[in-house]
Short mmCIF file of C-alpha atoms in Angstrom, two decimals:
data_model
loop_
_atom_site.label_atom_id
_atom_site.label_comp_id
_atom_site.label_asym_id
_atom_site.label_seq_id
_atom_site.Cartn_x
_atom_site.Cartn_y
_atom_site.Cartn_z
CA MET T 1 -96.37 -46.87 5.91
CA THR T 2 -97.02 -47.70 2.14
CA ARG T 3 -99.26 -45.37 0.01
CA PRO T 4 -102.71 -46.27 0.98
CA PRO T 5 -104.49 -48.37 -1.61
CA VAL T 6 -107.62 -46.10 -1.67
CA LEU T 7 -105.43 -43.54 -3.17
CA SER T 8 -103.40 -45.65 -5.70
CA PRO T 9 -106.08 -47.70 -7.05
CA ARG T 10 -104.77 -50.93 -9.20
CA PRO T 11 -104.51 -49.95 -12.76
CA SER T 12 -106.68 -51.98 -14.96
CA LYS T 13 -105.54 -54.40 -17.53
CA ALA T 14 -106.57 -52.25 -20.18
CA LEU T 15 -104.84 -49.34 -19.31
CA ILE T 16 -101.70 -51.81 -18.74
CA ILE T 17 -102.04 -53.16 -22.47
CA GLY T 18 -102.73 -49.84 -23.56
CA LEU T 19 -99.64 -48.66 -22.48
CA VAL T 20 -97.58 -51.46 -23.85
CA ILE T 21 -99.34 -51.43 -27.25
CA SER T 22 -98.53 -47.61 -27.48
CA SER T 23 -95.04 -47.86 -25.82
CA ALA T 24 -94.37 -50.65 -28.70
CA CYS T 25 -95.53 -48.19 -31.54
CA ALA T 26 -93.39 -45.43 -29.96
CA LEU T 27 -90.29 -47.66 -30.11
CA LEU T 28 -90.97 -48.75 -33.55
CA MET T 29 -91.35 -45.48 -34.90
CA LEU T 30 -88.11 -44.36 -33.63
CA ALA T 31 -86.59 -47.30 -34.94
CA LEU T 32 -87.64 -46.82 -38.22
CA MET T 33 -86.16 -43.31 -38.35
CA LEU T 34 -82.97 -44.64 -36.86
CA VAL T 35 -82.41 -47.21 -39.35
CA SER T 36 -83.41 -45.33 -42.27
CA SER T 37 -81.37 -42.15 -41.43
CA ASP T 38 -77.57 -41.20 -40.32
CA PRO T 39 -77.38 -42.26 -36.67
CA LYS T 40 -75.60 -39.19 -35.86
CA GLY T 41 -78.37 -36.95 -37.08
CA PHE T 42 -80.98 -39.34 -35.39
CA GLY T 43 -79.15 -38.63 -32.23
CA LEU T 44 -79.04 -34.93 -32.71
CA SER T 45 -82.79 -35.09 -33.51
CA ALA T 46 -83.74 -37.11 -30.33
CA VAL T 47 -81.85 -35.05 -27.89
CA MET T 48 -83.45 -31.59 -29.67
CA ALA T 49 -86.85 -33.47 -29.38
CA VAL T 50 -86.45 -34.38 -25.72
CA ALA T 51 -84.51 -31.38 -24.38
CA PRO T 52 -87.71 -28.92 -23.83
CA LEU T 53 -89.85 -31.90 -22.28
CA PRO T 54 -88.79 -31.47 -18.55
CA VAL T 55 -90.09 -27.79 -18.55
CA LEU T 56 -92.92 -28.28 -20.67
CA LEU T 57 -94.29 -31.21 -18.59
CA ALA T 58 -93.53 -28.94 -15.58
CA ALA T 59 -95.63 -26.46 -17.10
CA VAL T 60 -98.57 -28.87 -17.73
CA LEU T 61 -98.48 -30.35 -14.32
CA ALA T 62 -98.32 -27.40 -12.50
CA LEU T 63 -101.86 -26.70 -13.37
CA ASP T 64 -102.58 -30.34 -11.62
CA ARG T 65 -101.33 -29.36 -8.00
CA LEU T 66 -104.87 -29.56 -6.60
CA GLU T 67 -105.74 -33.34 -7.23
CA PRO T 68 -103.02 -34.72 -9.03
CA GLU T 69 -104.03 -37.39 -11.69
CA PRO T 70 -102.62 -40.70 -11.06
CA ARG T 71 -99.27 -41.17 -13.03
CA LEU T 72 -100.16 -44.26 -14.83
CA HIS T 73 -103.13 -42.51 -16.46
CA LEU T 74 -100.87 -39.50 -17.28
CA SER T 75 -98.31 -41.84 -18.97
CA PHE T 76 -101.08 -43.37 -20.99
CA ALA T 77 -102.09 -40.22 -22.32
CA PHE T 78 -98.36 -39.04 -23.15
CA VAL T 79 -97.36 -42.29 -24.64
CA TRP T 80 -100.60 -42.94 -26.49
CA GLY T 81 -99.88 -39.53 -28.18
CA ALA T 82 -96.20 -40.51 -28.74
CA GLY T 83 -96.82 -44.41 -30.27
CA VAL T 84 -100.68 -45.11 -31.49
CA ALA T 85 -101.19 -41.39 -32.53
CA VAL T 86 -98.32 -40.87 -34.23
CA VAL T 87 -98.40 -44.37 -36.13
CA VAL T 88 -101.82 -44.36 -37.17
CA ALA T 89 -101.50 -40.40 -38.33
CA ILE T 90 -98.78 -41.21 -40.57
CA ALA T 91 -100.38 -44.35 -41.97
CA LEU T 92 -103.52 -42.13 -42.69
CA SER T 93 -102.16 -39.16 -43.92
CA LEU T 94 -99.89 -41.19 -46.33
CA ALA T 95 -103.20 -42.86 -47.55
CA GLY T 96 -105.11 -39.77 -47.94
CA GLU T 97 -102.21 -38.04 -49.91
CA ALA T 98 -102.18 -41.04 -52.27
CA LEU T 99 -105.89 -40.71 -52.90
CA VAL T 100 -105.14 -36.87 -53.86
CA LEU T 101 -102.62 -38.31 -56.24
CA SER T 102 -104.47 -40.90 -57.77
CA ALA T 103 -107.39 -38.18 -58.55
CA GLY T 104 -104.77 -36.46 -60.70
CA TYR T 105 -103.61 -33.75 -58.54
CA GLY T 106 -100.15 -32.82 -58.43
CA LYS T 107 -97.63 -33.50 -55.50
CA THR T 108 -97.85 -29.98 -54.46
CA VAL T 109 -101.31 -30.32 -53.98
CA ALA T 110 -101.24 -33.50 -52.25
CA ASP T 111 -98.71 -32.06 -49.86
CA ASP T 112 -100.43 -28.91 -48.96
CA PHE T 113 -103.86 -30.77 -48.67
CA GLY T 114 -102.21 -33.20 -46.35
CA THR T 115 -100.74 -30.53 -44.21
CA VAL T 116 -103.26 -28.19 -43.77
CA ILE T 117 -106.49 -30.44 -44.13
CA LEU T 118 -105.48 -34.13 -43.33
CA ALA T 119 -103.26 -33.43 -40.51
CA PRO T 120 -105.28 -31.32 -38.64
CA VAL T 121 -108.24 -33.62 -39.00
CA ILE T 122 -106.36 -37.09 -38.46
CA GLU T 123 -104.06 -35.89 -35.67
CA GLU T 124 -106.24 -34.03 -33.49
CA GLY T 125 -108.85 -37.10 -33.90
CA LEU T 126 -106.15 -39.87 -32.56
CA LYS T 127 -104.81 -37.73 -29.84
CA GLY T 128 -108.26 -36.84 -28.82
CA ALA T 129 -109.00 -40.55 -28.77
CA ALA T 130 -106.91 -40.93 -25.57
CA LEU T 131 -109.47 -38.53 -23.86
CA LEU T 132 -112.57 -40.48 -24.97
CA LEU T 133 -110.77 -43.74 -23.58
CA LEU T 134 -110.18 -42.15 -20.34
CA LEU T 135 -114.21 -40.68 -20.40
CA ARG T 136 -114.77 -44.25 -19.54
CA ARG T 137 -113.30 -44.01 -16.60
CA ARG T 138 -115.28 -40.90 -15.25
CA ARG T 139 -113.42 -41.08 -11.97
CA GLU T 140 -110.35 -39.57 -13.59
CA ILE T 141 -111.86 -36.55 -15.23
CA ASP T 142 -113.37 -34.37 -12.43
CA GLY T 143 -113.40 -31.06 -14.23
CA LEU T 144 -112.15 -29.16 -16.96
CA THR T 145 -108.51 -28.84 -15.64
CA ASP T 146 -108.40 -32.79 -15.83
CA GLY T 147 -109.39 -32.46 -19.43
CA ILE T 148 -106.97 -30.04 -20.33
CA ILE T 149 -104.15 -32.06 -18.54
CA TYR T 150 -104.72 -35.23 -20.28
CA ALA T 151 -104.97 -33.67 -23.43
CA ALA T 152 -101.79 -31.68 -23.25
CA MET T 153 -99.82 -34.92 -22.18
CA ALA T 154 -101.16 -36.57 -25.10
CA GLY T 155 -100.39 -33.54 -27.38
CA LEU T 156 -96.83 -33.47 -25.74
CA GLY T 157 -96.20 -37.20 -26.26
CA PHE T 158 -97.19 -36.74 -30.11
CA ALA T 159 -95.06 -33.57 -30.43
CA ALA T 160 -91.78 -35.28 -29.11
CA VAL T 161 -91.81 -38.04 -31.63
CA GLU T 162 -93.16 -35.97 -34.48
CA ASN T 163 -90.23 -33.46 -33.88
CA VAL T 164 -87.85 -36.20 -33.97
CA GLY T 165 -88.73 -36.64 -37.73
CA TYR T 166 -88.95 -33.08 -38.47
CA TYR T 167 -85.46 -32.30 -37.18
CA LEU T 168 -84.18 -35.31 -38.97
CA SER T 169 -85.55 -34.17 -42.17
CA ALA T 170 -83.93 -30.70 -41.56
CA TYR T 171 -80.67 -32.38 -40.69
CA THR T 172 -80.65 -34.44 -44.07
CA GLU T 173 -81.61 -31.41 -46.33
CA ASN T 174 -79.56 -28.74 -44.39
CA GLY T 175 -77.09 -30.44 -41.94
CA THR T 176 -76.74 -29.56 -38.40
CA ASP T 177 -77.60 -25.95 -39.00
CA GLY T 178 -80.67 -26.66 -40.41
CA ALA T 179 -82.09 -28.79 -37.59
CA VAL T 180 -80.87 -26.46 -35.04
CA GLY T 181 -82.66 -23.39 -36.58
CA LEU T 182 -86.05 -25.62 -36.96
CA PHE T 183 -85.51 -26.59 -33.27
CA VAL T 184 -85.43 -23.02 -32.45
CA PHE T 185 -88.60 -22.34 -34.25
CA ARG T 186 -90.48 -25.78 -32.89
CA GLY T 187 -88.92 -26.48 -29.69
CA LEU T 188 -88.45 -22.91 -28.25
CA ILE T 189 -90.50 -20.41 -30.01
CA ALA T 190 -93.90 -22.55 -30.34
CA PRO T 191 -93.50 -25.86 -28.32
CA LEU T 192 -96.81 -25.80 -27.06
CA GLY T 193 -98.85 -26.21 -30.33
CA HIS T 194 -100.16 -29.78 -29.96
CA PRO T 195 -100.82 -29.50 -26.20
CA VAL T 196 -102.85 -26.34 -27.06
CA TYR T 197 -104.71 -27.71 -30.35
CA THR T 198 -105.70 -30.89 -28.29
CA SER T 199 -107.02 -28.94 -25.00
CA MET T 200 -109.93 -27.91 -26.96
CA ILE T 201 -110.65 -31.59 -27.13
CA GLY T 202 -109.88 -32.11 -23.36
CA ILE T 203 -112.32 -29.30 -22.42
CA GLY T 204 -114.88 -30.86 -24.60
CA VAL T 205 -114.58 -34.25 -22.96
CA ALA T 206 -114.29 -33.01 -19.36
CA TYR T 207 -117.46 -30.90 -20.15
CA ALA T 208 -119.23 -34.17 -21.22
CA ALA T 209 -117.90 -35.85 -18.33
CA THR T 210 -118.97 -33.46 -15.48
CA ARG T 211 -122.34 -32.21 -16.65
CA ARG T 212 -125.69 -33.91 -17.09
CA THR T 213 -127.21 -31.38 -19.56
CA PRO T 214 -129.20 -33.27 -22.33
CA VAL T 215 -126.37 -31.51 -24.77
CA ARG T 216 -123.53 -32.18 -22.81
CA PHE T 217 -121.93 -34.45 -25.71
CA LEU T 218 -122.02 -31.99 -28.27
CA ALA T 219 -118.98 -30.25 -26.34
CA ILE T 220 -117.09 -33.23 -27.37
CA PRO T 221 -117.45 -32.59 -31.30
CA LEU T 222 -117.19 -28.91 -30.68
CA GLY T 223 -114.07 -29.27 -29.00
CA TYR T 224 -112.70 -31.63 -31.88
CA LEU T 225 -113.56 -28.87 -34.44
CA GLY T 226 -111.54 -26.09 -32.29
CA ALA T 227 -108.73 -28.17 -32.17
CA VAL T 228 -108.58 -28.84 -35.87
CA VAL T 229 -109.22 -25.34 -36.81
CA LEU T 230 -106.29 -24.23 -34.61
CA HIS T 231 -104.32 -26.89 -35.83
CA GLY T 232 -105.24 -26.14 -39.57
CA LEU T 233 -104.85 -22.12 -39.08
CA TRP T 234 -101.08 -23.15 -38.00
CA ASN T 235 -100.48 -25.54 -40.74
CA GLY T 236 -101.63 -23.15 -43.15
CA ALA T 237 -99.71 -20.02 -42.06
CA ALA T 238 -96.65 -22.29 -42.25
CA THR T 239 -97.38 -23.87 -45.78
CA LEU T 240 -97.75 -20.14 -46.93
CA GLY T 241 -94.51 -19.27 -45.49
CA SER T 242 -95.87 -15.96 -44.37
CA LEU T 243 -94.44 -14.36 -41.17
CA PRO T 244 -97.38 -12.24 -40.76
CA ALA T 245 -99.93 -15.03 -40.81
CA LEU T 246 -97.51 -17.02 -38.59
CA GLY T 247 -97.56 -14.18 -36.25
CA VAL T 248 -101.22 -13.62 -36.26
CA VAL T 249 -101.88 -17.37 -35.61
CA TYR T 250 -99.17 -17.31 -32.95
CA LEU T 251 -100.84 -14.60 -31.05
CA LEU T 252 -104.17 -16.53 -31.21
CA ASP T 253 -102.21 -19.55 -29.76
CA LEU T 254 -100.99 -17.56 -26.86
CA CYS T 255 -104.64 -16.13 -26.13
CA VAL T 256 -105.87 -19.71 -26.04
CA ILE T 257 -102.78 -20.43 -23.68
CA ILE T 258 -103.85 -17.66 -21.56
CA ALA T 259 -107.74 -18.70 -21.52
CA LEU T 260 -106.67 -22.32 -20.43
CA VAL T 261 -104.66 -21.11 -17.70
CA VAL T 262 -107.74 -18.79 -16.22
CA VAL T 263 -110.13 -21.79 -16.71
CA THR T 264 -107.84 -23.62 -14.46
CA VAL T 265 -107.28 -21.08 -11.87
CA ARG T 266 -111.02 -20.26 -11.81
CA GLU T 267 -111.72 -23.96 -11.37
CA ARG T 268 -109.18 -24.60 -8.61
CA LYS T 269 -110.67 -21.51 -6.58
CA ALA T 270 -114.06 -22.86 -7.00
CA VAL T 271 -113.05 -26.58 -5.88
CA LEU T 272 -110.90 -24.98 -2.90
CA ALA T 273 -114.43 -23.06 -1.88
CA LYS T 274 -116.39 -26.42 -2.19
CA ILE T 275 -113.91 -28.19 -0.29
CA GLY T 276 -114.13 -25.51 2.41
CA GLY T 277 -118.14 -25.97 2.53
CA ILE T 278 -117.83 -29.94 2.60
CA LEU T 279 -115.14 -30.73 4.88
CA PRO T 280 -116.72 -28.99 8.24
CA ALA T 281 -119.30 -31.59 8.37
CA TYR T 282 -116.79 -34.24 9.20
CA LEU T 283 -115.37 -32.25 12.23
CA PRO T 284 -117.14 -34.52 14.52
CA THR T 285 -115.13 -37.41 13.37
CA GLY T 286 -112.13 -36.33 14.86
CA VAL T 287 -109.96 -36.39 11.63
CA LEU T 288 -110.22 -33.01 11.04
CA SER T 289 -110.09 -29.81 13.12
CA PRO T 290 -111.14 -26.43 12.29
CA GLN T 291 -107.55 -25.62 11.39
CA ASP T 292 -107.07 -28.51 9.05
CA VAL T 293 -110.31 -27.36 7.11
CA GLY T 294 -108.65 -23.85 6.82
CA MET T 295 -105.57 -25.38 5.46
CA LEU T 296 -106.93 -27.70 3.00
CA SER T 297 -109.12 -24.90 1.76
CA SER T 298 -105.95 -22.66 0.69
CA LEU T 299 -103.07 -23.80 -1.78
CA GLY T 300 -101.02 -21.69 -0.08
CA ALA T 301 -101.99 -23.16 3.30
CA ARG T 302 -101.52 -26.45 2.03
CA ARG T 303 -97.78 -25.55 0.70
CA ASP T 304 -96.91 -24.04 4.10
CA ALA T 305 -98.09 -27.42 5.77
CA ARG T 306 -96.10 -29.59 3.43
CA ARG T 307 -93.00 -27.79 4.12
CA TRP T 308 -93.90 -27.99 8.17
CA ALA T 309 -94.40 -31.53 7.76
CA LYS T 310 -90.86 -32.08 5.75
CA GLY T 311 -89.25 -30.30 8.67
CA HIS T 312 -90.87 -32.86 11.03
CA GLY T 313 -90.74 -35.94 9.19
CA LEU T 314 -94.05 -36.14 8.19
CA ALA T 315 -94.11 -35.40 4.57
CA LYS T 316 -95.80 -38.57 3.29
CA PRO T 317 -98.31 -38.77 5.81
CA MET T 318 -99.05 -35.08 5.04
CA ALA T 319 -99.28 -35.76 1.45
CA ASP T 320 -101.69 -38.53 2.07
CA TYR T 321 -103.83 -36.57 4.35
CA GLN T 322 -104.00 -33.53 1.99
CA GLN T 323 -104.93 -35.96 -0.93
CA ALA T 324 -107.45 -38.08 0.75
CA ALA T 325 -109.32 -34.89 2.30
CA THR T 326 -109.36 -33.61 -1.40
CA GLU T 327 -110.63 -36.76 -2.48
CA LEU T 328 -113.36 -37.02 -0.01
CA ALA T 329 -114.61 -33.36 -1.10
CA MET T 330 -114.28 -34.65 -4.59
CA LEU T 331 -116.58 -37.70 -3.94
CA HIS T 332 -119.13 -35.35 -2.48
CA LEU T 333 -119.35 -33.59 -5.79
CA ARG T 334 -119.26 -36.67 -8.07
CA ALA T 335 -122.12 -38.12 -5.67
CA GLU T 336 -124.02 -34.97 -6.72
CA ARG T 337 -123.16 -35.12 -10.25
CA GLU T 338 -123.55 -38.83 -11.05
CA ALA T 339 -126.41 -39.80 -8.39
CA MET T 340 -123.83 -42.41 -7.24
CA PRO T 341 -125.22 -45.43 -5.38
CA ALA T 342 -125.26 -44.70 -1.47
CA GLU T 343 -123.52 -48.12 -0.83
CA GLU T 344 -120.67 -46.73 -3.07
CA PHE T 345 -120.54 -43.64 -1.45
CA THR T 346 -120.48 -44.96 1.93
CA THR T 347 -117.62 -47.55 1.13
CA GLN T 348 -115.49 -44.82 -0.44
CA ARG T 349 -115.74 -41.96 1.85
CA GLU T 350 -115.32 -44.67 4.94
CA ALA T 351 -112.05 -45.54 3.09
CA LEU T 352 -110.95 -42.06 2.61
CA LEU T 353 -111.72 -41.06 6.24
CA HIS T 354 -109.87 -44.25 7.40
CA VAL T 355 -106.71 -42.88 5.41
CA MET T 356 -107.17 -39.25 6.90
CA GLY T 357 -107.05 -40.87 10.37
CA ALA T 358 -104.40 -43.15 9.91
CA SER T 359 -102.05 -40.21 8.11
CA ARG T 360 -103.03 -37.46 10.94
CA ARG T 361 -100.21 -37.28 13.09
CA TRP T 362 -100.07 -33.82 14.32
#
């Protein structure tokens, strides 16, 4: 059985165009690094930039287990950060530093201004733009967790390409030892900087998308401000070269990471509770049993059900069933939040119930 269309909607042309343009920008940037450097240094830098990604991506996506976001949208956020955001950030930063130099300030001042002020302001704005583009597709942002996930993906993409450049510069100046030393710091000790900073914007965008208060859109500039401040503090401490300052900012970022995890865990529990309250109304349809409702209302029970289904050759139907049931509950929540037209709600509800009925083979 192919994946039900209702669970895999056709990607929009705008999304595909965005993916192509962003991918081209990322490849262009990497190609420029390659032709302007030692191939051995570039290869080493690329490997070190990519090496932590599987673990970091797994850590971010682990927060997205209840209602996994579409892979194409996640890919768009990642590639946007790696491509468009990097290319435009470099261009704007160089232009800004040139203006500082033309004003009569020395290169040291221009470099420090670019690192501490320009980089956070420009880079966070560009990474956050991926969230603003996705805000137009509100169906994909159902809560703060979604905002965090998309922001983190954009941050990871940006960091991956940026790190190639940093490692390559270190290799050029100090050889392999210099590049590896920087990798230990950026890639192993502090690999989550960009995802954490941009997650502030993700929370702001998600809040604006899921609330109906008159001041909801203030959350976006506030989130951006938070991202810029966190980014600027880290860059400032690094520019000072002060280990105590770096330690303080590192602890601050660690506290932010813990807070982000707490937000996602609490939101997940709240959504599961709402699922348990919404789905019993569909027991008369026959696509749900009381046991199914209990299973769908617990992450542990969902995991046990998928394990059981895998052992009985029903892994895909169980996955489709769980996702369709979750989407059905989220449809109710979106309808309450957005005053969805009754005809649209009914159409989507019937499609999801059809998927549940077709997938349920136990």
